[in-house]
Amino acid sequence: MQELKGKSVFGGIAIGRISVYNKDESTVKRVKIEDTAAEVKRFEEAKETAKEQLQALYEKALVEVGEVNAMIFDVHQMMLDDLDYVEAITHMIENQGINAEYAVATTGDNFSNMFAAMDDDYMKARAADVKDISNRVVKILQGKKDSVLDGDEPVILLADDLAPSETVQLDKSKVLAFVTRHGSTNSHTAILARTMNIPALIGVKFEENVDGRFAIVDGYNGSVYVEPTDDVVKEYESKKQEAEEKKRLLQELKGKENITLDGKKIKLYANIGGVADVASALQNDAEGIGLFRSEFLYLESNTFPTEEEQFQAYKTVAENMAGKKVIIRTLDIGADKQVDYFNLDKEDNPAMGYRAIRICLTQPEIFKTQLRAIFRASYYGNIGVMYPMIISVAEVQKIHAIVDEVKAELDAQGLPYGDVEQGIMIETPAAVMMSAELAKEVDFFSIGTNDLTQYTLAIDRQNPKLDDFYDSHHPAILRMIQMVIDNGHKEGCWVGICGELGADTTLTETFLKMGIDELSVSPSMIFPVRDKIRSTDTTK
């Protein structure tokens, strides 16, 4: 038995086989081919396999995210049959006598560059699509796996690190645990693990030869046991059963009110990253959605999501929540959430750079598309909207002016919309200090404790070397939260917490005594937080 040590970012026990995820960084080499007819046939077979994969993805997306969002896989299938694209590849193989991989990769680059240089925005967007389908065909020709997880058996996923754009594409039903060499306790992989209620470790030094081996992940003590002995397996199977029994007992809280022993009620909502997460929110009895991270619609796409694509996603969530509150955060792209087609410049300090509301206010055409989709969807449910990274009253007033334009456009088109509550994220010290004035402009505050802690303590929360200095319980943070609650309430603003601190049950009683109105947490944490609320007496 081999024991690997790391740092726990979410507790729990996972037992299963390891799958090591290696990012595909291989280059395509040019190889001279004698039998060009056989090479053309090899390309055509790979192309058909790619279409089969895309059809399977289309059918999976159809169920999870609806027809509009699934259409990209249908479009990719059609592009693979494009006559100009196919002829360019076969002509290169036949005339130059080269291997199919090189012909596909070169044609993909040529077509992508051609589309990118066009003036038409729609055609520009096809540049990423043709690159994507070419990469898929090359992988098939090279005999590489299409997906991070393409087997039937759920696995313990080991990786160097996982970017947000990679985590959103995972088949989450096949992940038992996350184990990474790098990353931090506040990374998006860690947040995803908490959302999925599965163990996660960081800082684990593992060798590639552990791939496929049987293992146990202990998310409580930060250990991975590779090829454990029978006694260790028996011990952890027993521990896993105990944890599942505790989870079952918590499930008995389903349908119970979020009310303290002294009668104080609080709203307990869920944080989600996409349409597919609604099922988990409902299963865990969330009263509503306190944070819909809309940027994942952008991270999952090869180009800017259209108004219709966004409308369908927001409408689906609103309808599925059946009248319960759904608060959509406008796109929070930038910092550690990079999207190629935004063409953002490389920044020395991206966490303090061009991100979130700053993109929206300087590129209002992107912002208005999202707002139109949100307001249209509000007709079908109880939708609120909140704006991230606010630092001033002037910003909120600019947002209101854009919202008024959007409403006027929808009115002119005869498109109905509901009564949308508007709030802001409090995640900068500036917003805390201006909260008395900001409360006069909005309906609610939602405190984003992850970034608020980062900016207040001057600590990059993505830097694992600073984990020992990162103190989310710092008195300065707690004082700021109290200030925001007090200033919000003076102006009739309700105040919630949607950052990871909201799920910290060691602070639940403190937040209740502060007067917090709402906590929005990962779906898996709703029952533990409810249990804490119901056992608290704020008068003592």
XYZ file of C-alpha atoms in Angstrom:
540
model
C 0.000 0.000 0.000
C 1.208 3.491 -0.872
C -0.005 6.566 1.027
C 0.000 9.958 -0.716
C -0.514 13.064 1.411
C -2.121 16.362 0.472
C -4.397 19.074 1.805
C -8.136 18.520 2.129
C -10.488 21.033 0.526
C -13.640 18.972 1.058
C -14.246 16.013 3.343
C -15.658 12.609 2.553
C -14.492 9.165 1.525
C -14.174 7.816 -2.024
C -13.318 4.242 -2.977
C -12.607 3.317 -6.598
C -10.104 3.288 -9.440
C -7.804 6.179 -10.317
C -7.966 8.003 -13.643
C -5.032 10.359 -14.310
C -6.009 13.293 -16.515
C -3.194 14.648 -18.666
C -3.780 17.771 -20.703
C -3.317 17.066 -24.401
C -0.259 19.046 -25.450
C 1.054 16.778 -28.221
C 2.114 18.220 -31.564
C 1.099 16.850 -34.947
C 4.061 15.773 -37.063
C 4.197 15.757 -40.864
C 4.791 12.214 -42.147
C 5.333 11.106 -45.773
C 2.665 8.614 -46.924
C 2.911 6.203 -49.893
C -0.661 4.833 -49.948
C -2.682 8.053 -50.133
C -5.962 6.243 -50.909
C -5.691 4.307 -47.637
C -4.863 7.552 -45.800
C -7.938 9.305 -47.237
C -10.033 6.344 -46.113
C -8.491 6.608 -42.624
C -9.510 10.291 -42.512
C -13.069 9.508 -43.655
C -13.450 6.833 -40.972
C -12.183 9.224 -38.292
C -14.609 11.860 -39.540
C -17.543 9.446 -39.168
C -16.388 8.504 -35.652
C -16.250 12.199 -34.770
C -19.830 12.639 -35.985
C -20.954 9.696 -33.829
C -19.278 11.273 -30.791
C -20.928 14.619 -31.506
C -24.335 12.991 -31.903
C -23.894 11.327 -28.497
C -22.919 14.701 -27.001
C -25.944 16.316 -28.640
C -28.313 13.747 -27.109
C -26.696 14.126 -23.664
C -26.858 17.939 -23.825
C -30.454 17.784 -25.021
C -31.464 16.172 -21.743
C -29.225 18.289 -19.498
C -29.378 21.792 -20.993
C -32.133 21.819 -23.633
C -32.283 21.958 -27.412
C -30.911 25.472 -27.940
C -27.742 24.791 -25.949
C -27.323 21.347 -27.547
C -27.426 22.751 -31.081
C -23.675 23.467 -31.125
C -22.997 19.716 -31.415
C -25.446 19.478 -34.313
C -23.696 22.375 -36.063
C -20.312 20.685 -35.567
C -21.583 17.532 -37.260
C -22.662 19.568 -40.295
C -19.319 21.367 -40.434
C -17.525 18.010 -40.632
C -19.388 17.315 -43.869
C -18.648 20.738 -45.364
C -17.459 20.078 -48.921
C -14.744 22.774 -48.935
C -13.322 21.515 -45.626
C -13.331 17.834 -46.658
C -11.897 18.529 -50.130
C -9.090 20.672 -48.678
C -8.003 17.772 -46.447
C -8.269 15.011 -49.062
C -6.553 17.187 -51.682
C -3.635 17.819 -49.306
C -3.272 14.090 -48.540
C -3.373 13.099 -52.244
C -1.244 15.896 -53.705
C 1.388 16.212 -50.984
C 1.420 12.553 -49.898
C 1.142 13.413 -46.198
C -0.522 11.833 -43.167
C -4.170 12.562 -42.341
C -3.372 14.060 -38.908
C -1.174 16.762 -40.438
C -3.660 17.474 -43.244
C -6.571 17.859 -40.784
C -4.586 20.013 -38.330
C -3.248 22.269 -41.114
C -6.654 22.643 -42.782
C -8.220 23.385 -39.379
C -5.663 26.153 -38.761
C -6.109 27.583 -42.284
C -9.920 27.665 -42.106
C -9.854 29.007 -38.549
C -7.547 31.879 -39.543
C -9.697 32.594 -42.576
C -12.888 32.853 -40.488
C -11.163 34.928 -37.788
C -10.118 37.512 -40.393
C -13.692 38.082 -41.662
C -15.684 41.202 -40.751
C -18.933 39.337 -40.078
C -19.257 38.433 -36.361
C -21.084 35.200 -37.098
C -18.332 34.022 -39.450
C -15.655 35.065 -36.935
C -17.342 32.825 -34.389
C -16.910 29.827 -36.699
C -13.111 30.054 -36.255
C -13.279 28.343 -32.857
C -15.777 25.771 -34.178
C -13.611 24.582 -37.062
C -10.616 24.389 -34.717
C -12.648 22.277 -32.318
C -13.864 19.759 -34.905
C -10.341 19.478 -36.359
C -8.875 18.748 -32.922
C -11.528 16.076 -32.400
C -10.675 14.313 -35.696
C -6.920 14.533 -34.973
C -7.433 12.932 -31.545
C -9.362 10.074 -33.140
C -6.643 9.569 -35.761
C -4.041 9.497 -32.976
C -6.097 7.000 -30.988
C -6.551 9.372 -28.048
C -9.540 9.502 -25.730
C -12.216 12.051 -26.527
C -13.058 12.924 -22.953
C -11.536 13.270 -19.505
C -13.910 10.490 -18.471
C -15.143 8.160 -21.166
C -15.496 4.860 -19.251
C -18.604 3.532 -17.569
C -17.050 3.232 -14.116
C -16.932 6.283 -11.799
C -13.325 7.185 -10.956
C -11.059 9.117 -8.605
C -9.808 11.893 -10.893
C -6.137 12.890 -10.553
C -4.832 15.952 -12.394
C -2.146 18.629 -12.265
C -4.965 21.141 -11.855
C -8.322 21.761 -13.483
C -9.368 25.098 -14.981
C -13.023 26.218 -14.734
C -13.418 25.581 -18.480
C -12.326 21.969 -17.930
C -14.447 21.280 -14.864
C -17.656 22.399 -16.576
C -17.127 19.799 -19.327
C -16.707 16.876 -16.936
C -19.291 14.122 -16.769
C -19.807 14.795 -13.075
C -21.690 11.533 -12.523
C -18.385 9.714 -13.095
C -16.247 11.580 -10.563
C -15.840 10.047 -7.089
C -13.206 12.534 -5.905
C -10.814 15.247 -7.137
C -7.087 15.000 -6.371
C -4.730 17.621 -7.833
C -1.007 18.373 -7.631
C -1.626 22.121 -7.627
C -4.542 24.463 -6.936
C -5.718 26.076 -3.712
C -8.458 25.584 -1.142
C -10.361 28.390 -2.874
C -9.940 27.187 -6.468
C -12.924 26.469 -8.721
C -12.145 22.760 -8.537
C -12.561 22.988 -4.750
C -15.827 24.904 -5.112
C -17.072 22.327 -7.632
C -16.202 19.496 -5.227
C -18.229 21.181 -2.497
C -21.134 21.644 -4.923
C -20.985 17.956 -5.875
C -20.490 16.842 -2.259
C -17.409 14.737 -3.087
C -13.949 14.587 -1.447
C -11.211 16.802 -2.867
C -7.488 17.083 -2.108
C -4.819 19.462 -3.392
C -1.026 19.409 -3.212
C -0.790 15.643 -3.756
C 2.460 14.531 -5.437
C 1.504 11.499 -7.498
C 3.220 9.518 -10.267
C 1.606 8.708 -13.614
C 1.921 4.969 -12.917
C -0.987 5.115 -10.432
C -3.411 5.389 -13.359
C -5.996 2.599 -13.241
C -5.054 1.436 -9.743
C -7.546 0.843 -6.952
C -7.456 3.554 -4.251
C -9.165 5.234 -1.329
C -9.401 9.012 -0.870
C -9.844 10.265 2.684
C -11.020 13.847 2.361
C -10.906 14.308 6.122
C -7.213 13.598 6.750
C -5.940 14.526 3.262
C -4.708 11.067 2.244
C -4.850 8.845 -0.838
C -4.215 5.134 -0.265
C -3.094 3.401 -3.478
C -3.651 -0.379 -3.587
C -4.802 -0.439 0.079
C -4.645 -3.628 2.130
C -7.821 -5.619 2.823
C -7.917 -4.322 6.403
C -7.741 -0.692 5.246
C -10.471 -1.298 2.640
C -12.708 -2.860 5.304
C -12.046 0.055 7.678
C -12.918 2.688 5.062
C -15.988 0.858 3.799
C -17.256 1.026 7.381
C -16.401 4.758 7.628
C -18.153 5.391 4.308
C -21.300 3.665 5.578
C -21.242 5.804 8.729
C -20.941 8.980 6.631
C -23.844 7.885 4.413
C -25.967 7.145 7.498
C -25.247 10.644 8.833
C -26.230 12.061 5.445
C -29.456 10.018 5.549
C -30.325 11.424 8.985
C -29.790 14.953 7.676
C -32.223 14.153 4.844
C -34.908 13.902 7.518
C -34.699 17.702 7.672
C -36.310 17.832 4.210
C -39.391 20.012 4.262
C -38.512 21.543 7.643
C -38.359 25.328 8.091
C -35.097 27.230 8.395
C -35.991 28.700 11.761
C -33.990 29.132 14.964
C -35.108 27.917 18.401
C -36.137 31.498 19.235
C -38.236 31.860 16.070
C -35.909 33.735 13.696
C -36.481 32.676 10.070
C -33.764 32.766 7.438
C -33.757 32.052 3.705
C -31.498 29.146 2.753
C -30.702 29.118 -0.949
C -28.350 27.156 -3.244
C -25.381 28.203 -5.401
C -25.384 26.609 -8.859
C -23.218 26.750 -11.982
C -25.679 25.649 -14.656
C -29.072 24.230 -15.589
C -28.016 20.680 -14.683
C -27.345 21.739 -11.052
C -31.006 22.623 -10.454
C -31.777 18.941 -9.794
C -29.236 18.931 -6.942
C -30.689 22.155 -5.497
C -34.200 20.684 -5.505
C -33.036 17.313 -4.186
C -31.409 19.090 -1.243
C -34.550 21.151 -0.576
C -33.205 24.613 -1.413
C -35.726 27.424 -0.919
C -34.345 29.086 -4.017
C -31.200 29.809 -6.024
C -29.109 32.506 -4.370
C -26.337 32.446 -6.977
C -26.623 31.258 -10.567
C -23.071 31.629 -11.919
C -24.051 32.672 -15.442
C -20.428 32.825 -16.627
C -20.490 29.048 -17.003
C -22.712 29.544 -20.058
C -19.782 31.461 -21.545
C -17.125 28.993 -20.357
C -19.015 26.088 -21.953
C -19.345 27.840 -25.313
C -16.916 28.386 -28.205
C -18.418 31.795 -28.884
C -20.629 34.387 -27.211
C -23.898 32.694 -26.129
C -26.788 34.255 -28.033
C -29.718 35.966 -26.343
C -31.914 32.992 -27.230
C -29.450 30.449 -25.782
C -29.224 32.389 -22.531
C -32.981 32.988 -22.395
C -33.656 29.253 -22.705
C -31.190 28.431 -19.909
C -32.573 31.061 -17.501
C -36.186 30.199 -18.403
C -35.550 26.485 -17.768
C -34.110 27.192 -14.309
C -36.948 29.587 -13.429
C -39.609 27.087 -14.531
C -37.940 24.164 -12.754
C -37.750 26.155 -9.512
C -41.531 26.662 -9.792
C -41.881 30.149 -8.349
C -38.941 29.939 -5.933
C -36.441 32.785 -6.136
C -33.655 32.482 -8.741
C -30.897 35.107 -8.495
C -28.720 35.302 -11.599
C -25.293 36.892 -11.293
C -24.343 38.683 -14.495
C -21.214 37.328 -16.145
C -18.112 37.297 -13.975
C -15.468 36.623 -16.635
C -11.839 37.561 -16.059
C -9.259 36.785 -13.343
C -9.088 32.955 -13.153
C -12.066 32.497 -15.508
C -10.613 33.158 -18.941
C -12.533 32.719 -22.199
C -10.534 32.809 -25.449
C -13.159 34.517 -27.601
C -13.326 37.530 -25.227
C -9.777 38.304 -26.411
C -8.782 39.704 -23.012
C -5.251 41.024 -22.721
C -2.836 39.253 -20.394
C -2.693 41.167 -17.118
C -0.061 41.211 -14.379
C -2.773 41.193 -11.707
C -5.974 39.829 -13.294
C -7.861 39.525 -9.972
C -7.764 43.319 -9.824
C -8.062 43.820 -13.545
C -10.543 43.959 -16.386
C -13.282 41.600 -15.186
C -16.958 41.173 -14.295
C -19.004 44.410 -14.314
C -16.049 46.313 -15.799
C -16.355 44.250 -18.978
C -20.132 44.717 -19.006
C -19.994 48.507 -18.648
C -17.294 48.949 -21.307
C -18.854 46.414 -23.712
C -22.568 47.166 -23.212
C -23.600 45.091 -26.256
C -22.546 41.922 -24.366
C -24.255 43.159 -21.182
C -27.509 44.092 -22.910
C -27.746 40.688 -24.592
C -27.558 39.011 -21.192
C -29.962 41.450 -19.540
C -32.529 40.994 -22.308
C -32.338 37.218 -21.793
C -32.682 37.560 -18.002
C -35.641 39.955 -18.152
C -37.432 37.872 -20.786
C -36.959 34.751 -18.638
C -38.339 36.600 -15.581
C -41.826 36.314 -17.113
C -41.641 32.558 -16.459
C -40.574 32.588 -12.817
C -39.302 34.530 -9.819
C -36.006 35.956 -11.074
C -33.633 38.431 -9.468
C -30.374 39.762 -10.877
C -27.183 40.833 -9.150
C -24.099 42.598 -10.416
C -20.549 41.567 -9.364
C -17.450 43.599 -8.478
C -19.229 46.876 -7.692
C -17.124 49.672 -6.177
C -19.291 52.816 -6.554
C -22.756 54.323 -6.719
C -21.927 55.688 -10.191
C -21.526 52.133 -11.516
C -24.943 51.117 -10.193
C -26.537 54.191 -11.755
C -24.957 53.316 -15.125
C -26.343 49.783 -14.782
C -29.831 51.127 -14.054
C -29.652 53.305 -17.180
C -28.768 50.249 -19.311
C -31.555 48.223 -17.660
C -34.020 51.015 -18.517
C -32.874 50.832 -22.160
C -33.403 47.060 -22.182
C -36.895 47.395 -20.697
C -37.802 50.062 -23.266
C -36.621 47.764 -26.098
C -38.640 44.825 -24.749
C -41.714 47.045 -24.337
C -41.356 48.279 -27.930
C -41.169 44.663 -29.151
C -44.107 43.585 -27.021
C -41.992 41.065 -25.107
C -43.254 40.512 -21.539
C -41.077 40.435 -18.433
C -41.626 40.147 -14.695
C -40.784 42.275 -11.673
C -37.039 41.687 -11.298
C -35.341 42.400 -7.969
C -31.941 44.008 -8.540
C -29.016 43.642 -6.174
C -25.263 43.885 -6.059
C -22.418 41.711 -4.871
C -20.520 43.156 -1.931
C -17.039 41.763 -2.529
C -14.760 44.804 -2.451
C -13.784 46.890 0.579
C -14.976 49.937 -1.403
C -18.501 48.478 -1.637
C -18.479 47.787 2.115
C -17.476 51.371 2.927
C -20.109 52.726 0.497
C -22.833 50.246 1.535
C -24.999 52.948 3.202
C -25.200 54.863 -0.089
C -25.406 51.737 -2.274
C -28.350 50.406 -0.235
C -30.444 53.325 -1.508
C -29.917 52.153 -5.100
C -30.738 48.414 -4.921
C -33.138 45.853 -3.463
C -30.580 43.565 -1.861
C -26.928 42.872 -1.088
C -25.213 39.515 -1.529
C -21.842 39.319 0.191
C -19.223 37.436 -1.843
C -16.886 36.441 0.966
C -14.310 34.724 -1.280
C -13.239 37.904 -3.075
C -13.987 40.166 -0.094
C -11.475 38.168 1.959
C -8.953 38.218 -0.896
C -9.137 41.977 -1.405
C -9.292 42.876 2.276
C -6.331 40.723 3.305
C -4.377 41.482 0.096
C -3.997 37.742 -0.502
C -4.365 35.992 -3.866
C -6.800 33.195 -3.025
C -5.505 31.116 -5.960
C -1.955 31.044 -4.542
C -1.490 27.837 -2.486
C 1.612 29.279 -0.799
C -0.649 31.778 0.976
C -3.245 29.301 2.263
C -1.814 29.566 5.791
C -2.235 33.358 5.705
C -5.725 33.313 4.158
C -8.056 33.702 7.158
C -11.728 33.949 6.197
C -12.554 34.305 9.927
C -10.377 37.415 10.233
C -12.043 39.983 12.546
C -11.855 42.563 9.748
C -14.040 40.357 7.509
C -16.613 39.771 10.235
C -16.767 43.499 11.048
C -17.301 44.285 7.374
C -20.154 41.773 7.150
C -21.810 43.365 10.195
C -21.414 46.840 8.661
C -23.033 45.730 5.404
C -25.970 44.103 7.225
C -26.578 47.197 9.361
C -26.340 49.648 6.445
C -28.524 47.476 4.229
C -31.267 47.116 6.802
C -31.384 50.875 7.445
C -32.478 51.375 3.825
C -34.820 48.364 3.619
C -32.278 46.200 1.767
C -32.191 42.480 2.601
C -28.694 41.063 2.975
C -27.358 37.603 2.185
C -24.046 35.759 1.919
C -23.316 33.719 -1.216
C -19.582 33.119 -0.701
C -18.098 29.907 0.686
C -18.231 31.360 4.204
C -22.018 31.035 4.129
C -21.636 27.253 4.423
C -19.199 27.451 7.345
C -21.341 26.029 10.158
C -18.875 27.311 12.777
C -20.066 30.824 11.818
C -23.779 30.146 11.253
C -24.725 31.257 14.779
C -22.565 34.396 14.400
C -24.282 35.323 11.128
C -27.733 34.764 12.645
C -26.901 37.039 15.569
C -25.584 39.650 13.119
C -29.033 39.701 11.494
C -28.275 38.055 8.139
C -31.424 37.437 6.052
C -30.182 34.777 3.645
C -27.420 32.208 3.217
C -26.713 30.712 -0.202
C -24.551 27.595 -0.132
C -23.533 24.581 -2.212
C -26.554 22.221 -2.511
C -24.730 19.557 -0.488
C -24.416 21.956 2.479
C -28.102 22.917 2.760
C -29.041 20.198 5.274
C -25.970 20.683 7.533
C -26.607 24.461 7.625
C -30.341 23.903 8.217
C -29.493 21.581 11.098
C -27.281 24.300 12.611
C -29.951 27.004 12.146
C -32.640 24.880 13.805
C -30.443 24.143 16.821
C -29.417 27.796 17.410
C -30.927 30.219 19.927
C -29.841 33.739 18.965
C -30.929 35.146 22.349
C -28.227 33.179 24.187
